[in-house]
Coordinates of C-alpha atoms in Angstrom, one line a residue:
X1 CA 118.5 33.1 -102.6
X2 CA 115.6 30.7 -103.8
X3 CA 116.3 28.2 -106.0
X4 CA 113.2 26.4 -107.9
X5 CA 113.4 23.0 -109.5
X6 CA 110.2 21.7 -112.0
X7 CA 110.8 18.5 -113.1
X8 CA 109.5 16.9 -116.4
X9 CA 108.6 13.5 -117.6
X10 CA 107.4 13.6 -121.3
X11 CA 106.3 11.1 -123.9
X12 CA 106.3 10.9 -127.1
X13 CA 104.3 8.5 -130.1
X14 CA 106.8 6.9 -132.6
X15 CA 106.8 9.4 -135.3
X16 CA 109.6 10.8 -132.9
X17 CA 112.6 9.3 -134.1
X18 CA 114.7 11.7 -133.6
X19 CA 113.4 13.7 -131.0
X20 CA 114.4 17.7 -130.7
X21 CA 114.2 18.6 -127.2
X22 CA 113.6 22.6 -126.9
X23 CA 114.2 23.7 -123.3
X24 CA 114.0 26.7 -121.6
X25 CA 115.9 27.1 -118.4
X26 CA 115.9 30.5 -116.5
X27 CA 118.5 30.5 -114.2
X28 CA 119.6 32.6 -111.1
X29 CA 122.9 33.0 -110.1
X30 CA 125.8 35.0 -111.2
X31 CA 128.8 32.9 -111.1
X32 CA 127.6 28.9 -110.1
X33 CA 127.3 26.2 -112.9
X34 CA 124.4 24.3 -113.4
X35 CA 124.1 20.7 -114.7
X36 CA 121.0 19.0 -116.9
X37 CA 121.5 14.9 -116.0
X38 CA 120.9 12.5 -119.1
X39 CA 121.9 9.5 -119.0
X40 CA 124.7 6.9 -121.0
X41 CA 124.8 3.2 -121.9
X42 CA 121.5 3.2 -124.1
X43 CA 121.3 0.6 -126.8
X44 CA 123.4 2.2 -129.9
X45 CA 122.2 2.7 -133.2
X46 CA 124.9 3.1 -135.9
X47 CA 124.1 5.9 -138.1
X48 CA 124.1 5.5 -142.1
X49 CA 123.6 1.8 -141.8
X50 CA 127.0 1.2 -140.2
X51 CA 127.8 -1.7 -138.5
X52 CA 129.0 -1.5 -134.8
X53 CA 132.3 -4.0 -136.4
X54 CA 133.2 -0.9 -138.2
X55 CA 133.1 1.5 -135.5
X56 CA 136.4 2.9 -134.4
X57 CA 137.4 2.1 -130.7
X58 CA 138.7 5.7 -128.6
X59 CA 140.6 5.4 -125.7
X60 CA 139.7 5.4 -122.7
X61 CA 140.6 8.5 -120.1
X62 CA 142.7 6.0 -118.3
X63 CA 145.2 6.2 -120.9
X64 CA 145.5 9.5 -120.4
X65 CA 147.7 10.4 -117.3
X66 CA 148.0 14.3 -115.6
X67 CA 150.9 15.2 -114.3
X68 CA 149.6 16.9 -110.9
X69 CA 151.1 18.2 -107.4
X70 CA 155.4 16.8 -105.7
X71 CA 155.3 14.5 -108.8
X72 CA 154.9 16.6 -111.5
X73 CA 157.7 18.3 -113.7
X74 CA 157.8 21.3 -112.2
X75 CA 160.1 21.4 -110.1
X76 CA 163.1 23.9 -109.5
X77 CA 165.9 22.1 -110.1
X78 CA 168.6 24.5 -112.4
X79 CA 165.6 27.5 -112.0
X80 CA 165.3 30.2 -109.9
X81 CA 163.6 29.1 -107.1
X82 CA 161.5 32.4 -105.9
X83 CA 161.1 31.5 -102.0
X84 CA 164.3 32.9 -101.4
X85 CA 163.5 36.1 -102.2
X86 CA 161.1 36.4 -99.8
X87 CA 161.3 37.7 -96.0
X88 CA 161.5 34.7 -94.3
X89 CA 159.5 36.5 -91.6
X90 CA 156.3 36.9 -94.3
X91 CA 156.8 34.0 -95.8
X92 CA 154.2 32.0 -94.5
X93 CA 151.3 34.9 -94.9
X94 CA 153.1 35.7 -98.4
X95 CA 152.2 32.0 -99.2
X96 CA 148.3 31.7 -97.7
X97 CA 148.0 35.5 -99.2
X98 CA 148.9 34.6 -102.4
X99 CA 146.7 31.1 -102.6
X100 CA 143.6 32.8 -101.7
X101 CA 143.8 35.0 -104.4
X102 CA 145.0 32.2 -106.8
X103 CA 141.4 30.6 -105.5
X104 CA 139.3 33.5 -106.5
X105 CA 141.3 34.3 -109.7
X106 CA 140.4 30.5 -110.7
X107 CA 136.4 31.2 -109.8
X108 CA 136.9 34.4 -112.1
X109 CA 138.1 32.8 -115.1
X110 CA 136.9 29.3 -114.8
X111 CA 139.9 27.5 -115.0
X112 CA 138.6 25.2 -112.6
X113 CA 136.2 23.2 -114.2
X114 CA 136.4 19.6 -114.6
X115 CA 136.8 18.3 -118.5
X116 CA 133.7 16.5 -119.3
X117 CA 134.3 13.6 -121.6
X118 CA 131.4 12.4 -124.0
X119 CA 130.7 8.9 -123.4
X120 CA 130.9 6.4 -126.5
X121 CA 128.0 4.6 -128.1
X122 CA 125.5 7.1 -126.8
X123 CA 122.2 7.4 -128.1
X124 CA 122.2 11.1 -126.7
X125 CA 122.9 14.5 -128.8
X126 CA 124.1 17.2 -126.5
X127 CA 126.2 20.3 -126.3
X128 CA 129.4 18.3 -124.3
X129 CA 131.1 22.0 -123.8
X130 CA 127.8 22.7 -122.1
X131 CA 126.4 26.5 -123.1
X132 CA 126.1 30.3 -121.8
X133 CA 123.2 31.8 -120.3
X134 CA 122.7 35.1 -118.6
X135 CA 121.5 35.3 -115.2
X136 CA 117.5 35.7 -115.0
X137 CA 117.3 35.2 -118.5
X138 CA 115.7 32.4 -120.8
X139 CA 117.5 30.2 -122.9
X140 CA 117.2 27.7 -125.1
X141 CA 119.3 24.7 -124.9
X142 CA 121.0 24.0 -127.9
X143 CA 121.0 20.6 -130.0
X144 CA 119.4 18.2 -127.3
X145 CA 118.3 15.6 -129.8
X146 CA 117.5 11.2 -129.0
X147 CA 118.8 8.6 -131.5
X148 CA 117.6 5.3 -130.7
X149 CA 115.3 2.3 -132.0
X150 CA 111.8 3.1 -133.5
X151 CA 109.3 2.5 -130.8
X152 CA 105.4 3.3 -130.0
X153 CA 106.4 5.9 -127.1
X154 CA 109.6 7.5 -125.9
X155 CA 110.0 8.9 -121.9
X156 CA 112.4 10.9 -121.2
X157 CA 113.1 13.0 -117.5
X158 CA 115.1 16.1 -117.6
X159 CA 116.1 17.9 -114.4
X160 CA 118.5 21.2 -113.8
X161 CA 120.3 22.6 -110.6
X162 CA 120.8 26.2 -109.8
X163 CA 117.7 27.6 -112.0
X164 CA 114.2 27.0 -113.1
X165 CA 113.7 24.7 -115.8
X166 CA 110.8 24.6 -118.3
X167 CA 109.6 23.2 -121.6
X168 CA 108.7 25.0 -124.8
X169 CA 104.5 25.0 -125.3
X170 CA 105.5 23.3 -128.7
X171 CA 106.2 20.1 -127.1
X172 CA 103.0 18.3 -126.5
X173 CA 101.8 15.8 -123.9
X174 CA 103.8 17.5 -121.1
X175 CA 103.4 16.3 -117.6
X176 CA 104.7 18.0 -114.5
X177 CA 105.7 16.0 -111.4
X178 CA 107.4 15.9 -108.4
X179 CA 111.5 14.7 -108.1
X180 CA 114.0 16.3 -110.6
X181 CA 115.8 14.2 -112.9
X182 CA 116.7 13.6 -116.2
X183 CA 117.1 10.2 -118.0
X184 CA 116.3 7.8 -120.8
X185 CA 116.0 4.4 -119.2
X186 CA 119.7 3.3 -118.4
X187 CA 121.5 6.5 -119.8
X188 CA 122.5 9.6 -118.2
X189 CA 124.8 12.5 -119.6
X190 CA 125.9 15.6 -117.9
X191 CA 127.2 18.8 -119.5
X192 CA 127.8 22.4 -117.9
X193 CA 125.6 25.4 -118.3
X194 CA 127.7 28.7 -117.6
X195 CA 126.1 31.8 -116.2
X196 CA 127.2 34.8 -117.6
X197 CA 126.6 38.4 -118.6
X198 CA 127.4 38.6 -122.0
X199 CA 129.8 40.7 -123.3
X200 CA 129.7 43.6 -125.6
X201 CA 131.7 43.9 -128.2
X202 CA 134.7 46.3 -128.8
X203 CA 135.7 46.8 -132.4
X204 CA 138.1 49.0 -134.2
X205 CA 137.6 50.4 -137.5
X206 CA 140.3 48.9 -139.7
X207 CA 140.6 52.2 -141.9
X208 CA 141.1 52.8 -145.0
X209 CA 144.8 53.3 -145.3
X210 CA 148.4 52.6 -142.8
X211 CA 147.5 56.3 -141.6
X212 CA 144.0 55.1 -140.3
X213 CA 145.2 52.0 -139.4
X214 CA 148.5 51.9 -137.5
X215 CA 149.5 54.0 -135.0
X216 CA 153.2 54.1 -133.5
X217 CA 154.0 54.0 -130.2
X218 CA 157.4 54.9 -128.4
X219 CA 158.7 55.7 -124.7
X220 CA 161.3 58.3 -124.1
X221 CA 164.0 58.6 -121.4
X222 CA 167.1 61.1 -121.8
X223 CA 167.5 59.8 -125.2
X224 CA 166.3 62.9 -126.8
X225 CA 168.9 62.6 -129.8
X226 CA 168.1 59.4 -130.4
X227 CA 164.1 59.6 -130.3
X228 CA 164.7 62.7 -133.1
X229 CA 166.7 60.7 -135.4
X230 CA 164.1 57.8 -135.4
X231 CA 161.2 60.6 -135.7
X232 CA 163.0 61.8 -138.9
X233 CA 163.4 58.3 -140.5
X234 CA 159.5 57.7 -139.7
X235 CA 158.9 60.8 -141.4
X236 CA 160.8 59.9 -144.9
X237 CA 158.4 56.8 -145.2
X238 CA 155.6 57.8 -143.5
X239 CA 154.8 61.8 -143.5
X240 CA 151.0 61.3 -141.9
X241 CA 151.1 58.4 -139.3
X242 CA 150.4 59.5 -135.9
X243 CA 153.2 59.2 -133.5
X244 CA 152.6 58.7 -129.4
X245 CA 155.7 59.3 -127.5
X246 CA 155.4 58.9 -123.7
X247 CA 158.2 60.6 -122.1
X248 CA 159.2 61.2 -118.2
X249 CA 162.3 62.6 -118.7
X250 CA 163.4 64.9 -115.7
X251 CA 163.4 67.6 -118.1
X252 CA 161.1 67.4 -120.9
X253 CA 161.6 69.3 -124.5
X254 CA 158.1 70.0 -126.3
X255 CA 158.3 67.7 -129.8
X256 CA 154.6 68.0 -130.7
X257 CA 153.5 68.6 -133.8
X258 CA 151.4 67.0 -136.7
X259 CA 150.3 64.0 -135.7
X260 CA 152.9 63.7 -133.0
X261 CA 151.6 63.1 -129.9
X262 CA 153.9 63.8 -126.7
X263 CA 152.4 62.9 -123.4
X264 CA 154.5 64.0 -120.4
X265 CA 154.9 61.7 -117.0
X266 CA 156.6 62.5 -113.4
X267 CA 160.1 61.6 -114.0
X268 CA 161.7 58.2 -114.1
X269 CA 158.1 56.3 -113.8
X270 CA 159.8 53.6 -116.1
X271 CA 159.5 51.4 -119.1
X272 CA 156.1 49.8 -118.4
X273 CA 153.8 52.7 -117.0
X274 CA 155.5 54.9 -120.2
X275 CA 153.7 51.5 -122.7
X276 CA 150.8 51.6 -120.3
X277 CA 150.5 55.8 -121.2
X278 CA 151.0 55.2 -125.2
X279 CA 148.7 52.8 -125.8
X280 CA 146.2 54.2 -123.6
X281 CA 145.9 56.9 -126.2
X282 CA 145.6 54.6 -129.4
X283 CA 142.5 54.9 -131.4
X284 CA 143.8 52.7 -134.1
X285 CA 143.2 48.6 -134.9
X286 CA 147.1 48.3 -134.6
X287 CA 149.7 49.7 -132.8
X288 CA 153.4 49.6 -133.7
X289 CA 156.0 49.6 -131.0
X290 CA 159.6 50.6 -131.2
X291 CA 162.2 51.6 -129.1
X292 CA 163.3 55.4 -128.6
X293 CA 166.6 54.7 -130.3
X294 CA 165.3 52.3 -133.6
X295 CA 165.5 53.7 -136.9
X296 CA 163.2 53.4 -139.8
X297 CA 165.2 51.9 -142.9
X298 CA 163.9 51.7 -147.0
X299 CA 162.7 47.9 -146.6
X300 CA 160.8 49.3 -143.5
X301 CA 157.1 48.7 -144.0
X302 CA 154.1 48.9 -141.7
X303 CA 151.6 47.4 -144.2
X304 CA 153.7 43.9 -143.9
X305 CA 153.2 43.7 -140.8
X306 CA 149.6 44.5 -141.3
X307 CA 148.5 42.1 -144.4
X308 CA 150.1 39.0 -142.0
X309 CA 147.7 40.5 -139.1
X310 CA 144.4 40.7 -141.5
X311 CA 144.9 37.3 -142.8
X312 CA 145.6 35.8 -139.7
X313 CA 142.6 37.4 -138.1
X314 CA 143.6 35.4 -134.3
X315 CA 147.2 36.8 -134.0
X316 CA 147.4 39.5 -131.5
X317 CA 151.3 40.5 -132.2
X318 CA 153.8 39.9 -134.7
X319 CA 157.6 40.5 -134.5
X320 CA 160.2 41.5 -136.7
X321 CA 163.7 41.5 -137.0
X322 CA 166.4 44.3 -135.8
X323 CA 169.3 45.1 -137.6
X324 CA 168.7 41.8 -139.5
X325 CA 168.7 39.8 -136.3
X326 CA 165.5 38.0 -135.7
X327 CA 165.0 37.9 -131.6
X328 CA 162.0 35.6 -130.3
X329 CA 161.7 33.0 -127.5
X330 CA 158.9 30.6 -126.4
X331 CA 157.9 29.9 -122.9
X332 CA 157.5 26.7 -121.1
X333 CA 154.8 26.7 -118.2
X334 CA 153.8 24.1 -116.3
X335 CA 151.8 24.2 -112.9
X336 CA 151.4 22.5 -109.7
X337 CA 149.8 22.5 -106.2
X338 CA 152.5 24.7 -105.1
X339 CA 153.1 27.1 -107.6
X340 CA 154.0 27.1 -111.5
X341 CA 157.7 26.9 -113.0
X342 CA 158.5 29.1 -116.1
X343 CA 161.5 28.6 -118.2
X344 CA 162.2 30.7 -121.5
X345 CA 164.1 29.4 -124.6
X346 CA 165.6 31.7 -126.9
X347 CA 165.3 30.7 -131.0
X348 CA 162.8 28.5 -130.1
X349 CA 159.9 28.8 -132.2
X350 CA 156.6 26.5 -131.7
X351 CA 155.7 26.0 -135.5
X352 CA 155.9 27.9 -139.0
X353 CA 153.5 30.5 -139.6
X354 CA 151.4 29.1 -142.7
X355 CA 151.5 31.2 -145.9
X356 CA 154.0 33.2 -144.6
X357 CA 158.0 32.0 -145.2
X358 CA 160.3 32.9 -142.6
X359 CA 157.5 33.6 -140.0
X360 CA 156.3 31.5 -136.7
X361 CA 154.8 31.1 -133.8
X362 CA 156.8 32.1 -130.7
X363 CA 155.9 33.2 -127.0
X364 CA 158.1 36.0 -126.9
X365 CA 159.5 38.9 -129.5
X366 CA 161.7 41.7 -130.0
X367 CA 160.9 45.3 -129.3
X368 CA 159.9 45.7 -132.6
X369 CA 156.3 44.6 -132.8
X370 CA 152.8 45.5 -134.6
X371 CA 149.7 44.6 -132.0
X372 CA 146.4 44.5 -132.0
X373 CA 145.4 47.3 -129.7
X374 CA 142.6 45.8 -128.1
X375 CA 144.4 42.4 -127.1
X376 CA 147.6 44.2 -125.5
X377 CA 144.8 46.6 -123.2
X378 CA 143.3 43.4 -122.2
X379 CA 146.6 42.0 -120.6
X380 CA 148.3 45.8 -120.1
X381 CA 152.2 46.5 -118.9
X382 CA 152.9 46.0 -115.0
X383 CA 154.4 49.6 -114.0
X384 CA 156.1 47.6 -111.4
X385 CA 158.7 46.7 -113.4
X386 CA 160.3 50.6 -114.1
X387 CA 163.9 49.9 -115.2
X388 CA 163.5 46.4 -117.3
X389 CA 160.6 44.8 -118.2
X390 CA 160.1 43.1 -121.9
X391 CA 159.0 39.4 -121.3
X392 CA 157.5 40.2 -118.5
X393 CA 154.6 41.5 -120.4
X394 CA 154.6 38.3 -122.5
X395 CA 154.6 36.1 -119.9
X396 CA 151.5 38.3 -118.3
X397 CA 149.9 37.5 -122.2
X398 CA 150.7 33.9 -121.9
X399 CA 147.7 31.6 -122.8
X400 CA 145.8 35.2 -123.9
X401 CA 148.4 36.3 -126.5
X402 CA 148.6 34.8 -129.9
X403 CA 152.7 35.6 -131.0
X404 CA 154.5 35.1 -134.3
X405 CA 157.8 36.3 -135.5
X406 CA 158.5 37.0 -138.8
X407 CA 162.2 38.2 -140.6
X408 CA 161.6 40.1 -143.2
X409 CA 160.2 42.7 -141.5
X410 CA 163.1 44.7 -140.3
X411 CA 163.9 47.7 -138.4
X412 CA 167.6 49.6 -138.0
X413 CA 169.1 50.4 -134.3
X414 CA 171.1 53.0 -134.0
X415 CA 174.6 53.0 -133.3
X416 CA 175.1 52.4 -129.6
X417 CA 176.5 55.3 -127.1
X418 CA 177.7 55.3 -123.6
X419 CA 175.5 57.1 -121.6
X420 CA 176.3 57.4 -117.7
X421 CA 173.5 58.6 -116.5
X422 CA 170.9 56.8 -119.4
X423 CA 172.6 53.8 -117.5
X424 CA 172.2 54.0 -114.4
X425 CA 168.5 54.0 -114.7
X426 CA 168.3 51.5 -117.3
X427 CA 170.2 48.6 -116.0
X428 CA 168.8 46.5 -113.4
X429 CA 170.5 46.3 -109.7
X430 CA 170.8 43.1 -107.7
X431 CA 167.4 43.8 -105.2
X432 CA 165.4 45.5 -108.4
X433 CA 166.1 41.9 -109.2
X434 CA 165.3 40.0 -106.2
X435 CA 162.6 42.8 -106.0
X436 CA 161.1 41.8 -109.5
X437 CA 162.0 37.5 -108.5
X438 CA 159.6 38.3 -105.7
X439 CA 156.8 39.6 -107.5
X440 CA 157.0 37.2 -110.1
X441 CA 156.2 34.6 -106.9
X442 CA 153.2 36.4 -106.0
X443 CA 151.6 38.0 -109.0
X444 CA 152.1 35.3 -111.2
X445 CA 151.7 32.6 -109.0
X446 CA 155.2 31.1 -109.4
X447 CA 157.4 29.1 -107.6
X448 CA 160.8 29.3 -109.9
X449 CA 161.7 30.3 -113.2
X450 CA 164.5 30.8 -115.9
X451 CA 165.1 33.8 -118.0

């Protein structure tokens, strides 16, 4: 790879007070950040007349402490500390495995980035979150702009790493020399520039009524009985919404029919892979999960959960109630050198949901749940987890998921009834749980946790 540098020293007369700098930088790789240099400590001219007495005095990033590595608070103490579910023979590959791939998971996402912090009293306009450019592409950089004392000429450098950097022909009196820098006498700033490919959008049509809006999704497993009685309470509210039942029962009954969509699975493949199948066959904005055994009641209504979805335009799932109970849990996630710690807190909401009483945001909800379809692909279900596996998939969406909970959107379950053989599938033995302890280790880069 070649990498070219042009540097740039350009002056302007004094009718450039406020000088808008328009540059172009092409630049070359796929996946490295670039910096532009500028400079800090310039003499500082209050805007609007202001006096530098009245200016308000930020804190400096001293103040401001970052709980890192042994000392910070995760630790494992009244958790489930995950190392001892692994084979002590493995555990030392298990461990460098697992930190390589927590490496190149952080390149991926850029979650390794340093936090710039905009110095005060600068004379300098800049984007301080830096920008987005796509690889061997030109782009301008946005906002670059000089506020400083009236003078007969102002000389400013500019220099770029990891591209080619050149100025608009609308600037006059360029000059082209030799060393790359940036700078305005004794001030310097420094922001990212992030290379890459832009994304193309994925949007839903949001329909013109529940039918074209919402579709609901289900898993089946030798609760045919069940799954009929909640398909008949659908139907007395709602004769026309599609229905997407994914069902791996050992031996399947055919339930198609208008707008009923039955997709059938090898047997047993479990609770996630069955979510994984449903939604993989939405076409809709929304989806609306409920469990095989729920049951639709009068007070029952999609377009609830839709009208808090539309005017909340960055939730991606809202929860209701079953049988009048109101189920929801946040998480608690904190990270160090050796791993993360997760603990979950039942009835513990984060704050209300505005404009909507009896509704807030949580980390985890019930299986009762409209969801934007696109969000949920995004993060998917972990077929992994076959027999149970519910906040799993929330702690998967944690950080990418926006969650509320809200009670007066409500759901029936039908009566419970033993079921030997449902049972022995659906509750979890003690190594599916060591089993599911250790993935949680690798996968989600954890060292203990709390259910």
């Amino acid at each position: 790879m070649i990498v070219l540098f042009r540097t740039f020293t350009m002056k302007f007369q004094r009718k450039h007070f406020l000088i808008l700098l328009c540059v172009i930088v092409l630049l070359i790789c796929g996946r490295i950040s670039g910096l532009l240099k500028w400079d800090r400590n310039l003499h500082y001219m209050p805007s609007s007349g202001a006096s530098p007495k009245e200016d308000k005095v930020i804190p400096t990033p001293s103040s401001i402490s970052v709980l890192r590595g042994k000392n910070s608070l995760c630790d494992c103490k009244n958790q489930t500390d995950l190392h001892q579910f692994l084979p002590s023979d493995q555990l030392d590959d298990i461990i460098n495995s697992r930190a390589k791939e927590y490496k190149e998971h952080q390149l991926r996402m850029k979650t390794n980035t340093d936090i710039l912090i905009a110095p005060a009293n600068s004379p300098l306009q800049y984007p301080i979150r830096g920008f987005i450019v796509a690889p061997l592409q030109k782009s301008l950089i946005p906002g670059l702009a000089l506020y400083t004392q009236k003078r007969e000429v102002y000389k400013v450098s500019l220099s770029v790493e990891k591209g080619v950097l050149s100025v608009d022909d609308d600037v006059n009196e360029e000059q082209v020399n030799g060393q790359v820098y940036f700078s305005f006498e004794d001030s310097e700033a420094i922001f990212p520039v992030i290379i890459r490919r832009p994304a193309v959008p994925v949007l839903f049509s949001p329909g013109n009524d529940i039918n074209s809006q919402v579709t609901i999704t289900t898993k089946t497993f030798l609760r045919y009985n069940k799954l009929k009685v909640l398909i008949k309470s659908i139907r007395k509210v709602y004769q026309k919404i599609k229905i997407i039942i994914a069902d791996d029962n050992p031996n399947p009954e055919n339930l198609s029919d208008d707008n009923i969509e039955q997709y059938i699975m090898p047997p047993a493949q479990g609770w996630f892979a069955g979510r994984n199948l449903a939604v993989s066959q939405v076409t809709t904005k929304y989806f609306l999960w409920v469990d095989d055994d729920f049951e639709f009641l009068d007070e029952t209504r999609i377009e609830s959960f839709v009208e808090i979805m539309e005017a909340n335009p960055e939730l991606d799932v809202v929860g209701g109630a079953v049988s009048g109970e109101q189920y929801y849990f946040s998480l608690e996630y904190i990270e160090d050198d050796e791993g993360g710690c997760l603990r979950r807190f039942q009835g513990k909401h984060h704050k209300p949901l505005p404009g909507f009483d009896g509704c807030f945001f949580v980390d985890v909800v019930v299986n009762f749940f409209l969801a934007r379809t696109d969000a949920v692909r995004r993060v998917g279900f972990d077929p992994f987890l076959k027999r149970v596996g519910h906040t799993e998939f929330f702690i998967d969406g944690l950080g990418k998921l926006l969650v509320a909970s809200c009670k007066d959107l409500s759901i029936g379950h039908q009566i419970h009834e033993p079921h030997e053989e449902y049972d022995v599938y659906r509750n979890e033995g003690e190594s599916e749980i060591e089993k599911k302890y250790a993935h949680h280790f690798y996968k989600n880069y954890l060292k203990c946790i709390k259910y």
